[in-house]
């Protein structure tokens, strides 16, 4: 029987512990496993490659993405790195012109140095992607919604371009979470998550994940996962297993709070622009309605006529929102992308993508929305 999302969030990959009956997956705090004779063991040899707590989590995340295979990493960047290791010098990657700063950094400062070519295009335009494809294209890497300007990419449209071409189409699904969007169902080959964000949900773990239905791709990724060893420990896997049980409830609350806040900000005289896919004026709104189950908890705003000093003043003026990098936890965060999360992107490049000095990004938490609105209004005053 195929269980529904909430049931899988709570149970997938987890059974009562065989040895003791413990209902919660134990934290298997062990680096190694006894073998009866060399090679004769219970499926676990060494925890860099396999660990039961981590494996339970990998099955759970895979299940929530309607995937057969899942791999957990010590961070979202370690997961991204594992994918990039599949490439060789001369290969081309097509990716977005609005990206998490750390993704831009690993592309341009690590892998470009090794001879891999990155083409940055507007991934909300399927034609722009089509035009960028060459016979050297090996990977298309798309964030949707993008960080931080919340642009949407048509997953099905891109999936049609890459089907049967040998090009790997990967979606960074961090901003949506598996509750709001399942890219594999629309033709993506691979999904990456910064588990640090909504999946973990409590700002207490840094972790990443990859999921796929492609056995060959999984085997290739597993090789680097184990060979390079960027895998997380069992304590962190346990914390995420705990957090993920409420993913569906948290996402509903994030989306609802964000809706109310986006509408308030949209009418606010000090706000020049609100980026949130749920607003009918958002260019990706109709697409969001088709490929997402909700519009998410991330909102970006441009403060009217504010210079850097004024923007900093506002960003430092919150009491309930915390000024910090990251997103997706139960608590509301505010971030100044230009100098914080996207500081590694050259000014001209980021400004072209809309990441201007007076843009602030809100990760709307699940506190009482009236307190959040009062906090925003006071800070803007
Ligand atoms: O931080 P880490 O778990 O390594 O994940 C990297 C990452 C990848 N992809 C997206 C879309 C992300 O947003 C991130 C991390 N982002 C932040 C820390 C941030 O505040 O935007």
mmCIF file of C-alpha atoms in Angstrom, residues 2-6 8-9 12 58-70 173 177-191 193 211-214 291 293:
data_model
loop_
_atom_site.group_PDB
_atom_site.id
_atom_site.type_symbol
_atom_site.label_atom_id
_atom_site.label_comp_id
_atom_site.label_asym_id
_atom_site.label_seq_id
_atom_site.Cartn_x
_atom_site.Cartn_y
_atom_site.Cartn_z
ATOM 1 C CA UNK A 2 1.250 3.472 -0.890
ATOM 2 C CA UNK A 3 0.832 5.668 2.166
ATOM 3 C CA UNK A 4 0.123 9.369 1.981
ATOM 4 C CA UNK A 5 2.709 12.074 2.698
ATOM 5 C CA UNK A 6 2.061 12.646 6.413
ATOM 6 C CA UNK A 8 5.418 8.533 5.236
ATOM 7 C CA UNK A 9 6.937 11.583 6.981
ATOM 8 C CA UNK A 12 8.982 5.728 6.098
ATOM 9 C CA UNK A 58 17.731 8.283 3.644
ATOM 10 C CA UNK A 59 14.772 5.979 3.070
ATOM 11 C CA UNK A 60 12.426 8.519 4.622
ATOM 12 C CA UNK A 61 13.646 11.451 2.505
ATOM 13 C CA UNK A 62 13.586 9.288 -0.637
ATOM 14 C CA UNK A 63 10.019 8.250 0.130
ATOM 15 C CA UNK A 64 8.896 11.882 0.547
ATOM 16 C CA UNK A 65 10.373 12.697 -2.876
ATOM 17 C CA UNK A 66 8.732 9.633 -4.501
ATOM 18 C CA UNK A 67 12.236 8.316 -5.106
ATOM 19 C CA UNK A 68 13.737 4.856 -4.840
ATOM 20 C CA UNK A 69 17.162 5.947 -3.616
ATOM 21 C CA UNK A 70 18.389 8.530 -1.121
ATOM 22 C CA UNK A 173 14.406 21.607 -4.083
ATOM 23 C CA UNK A 177 10.712 21.072 0.421
ATOM 24 C CA UNK A 178 9.311 17.680 -0.620
ATOM 25 C CA UNK A 179 5.957 18.665 0.869
ATOM 26 C CA UNK A 180 5.395 21.386 -1.717
ATOM 27 C CA UNK A 181 7.126 19.959 -4.785
ATOM 28 C CA UNK A 182 8.397 16.602 -6.078
ATOM 29 C CA UNK A 183 10.618 17.319 -9.110
ATOM 30 C CA UNK A 184 11.191 13.653 -10.013
ATOM 31 C CA UNK A 185 7.463 13.373 -10.793
ATOM 32 C CA UNK A 186 7.917 16.110 -13.419
ATOM 33 C CA UNK A 187 10.935 14.683 -15.188
ATOM 34 C CA UNK A 188 13.954 15.650 -13.082
ATOM 35 C CA UNK A 189 16.614 12.940 -12.715
ATOM 36 C CA UNK A 190 17.984 14.072 -9.395
ATOM 37 C CA UNK A 191 16.876 16.195 -6.455
ATOM 38 C CA UNK A 193 18.138 19.267 -0.598
ATOM 39 C CA UNK A 211 17.464 11.410 -4.221
ATOM 40 C CA UNK A 212 16.888 9.706 -7.568
ATOM 41 C CA UNK A 213 15.022 6.881 -9.251
ATOM 42 C CA UNK A 214 17.930 6.113 -11.575
ATOM 43 C CA UNK A 291 3.889 22.247 -10.001
ATOM 44 C CA UNK A 293 1.210 22.312 -3.584
#
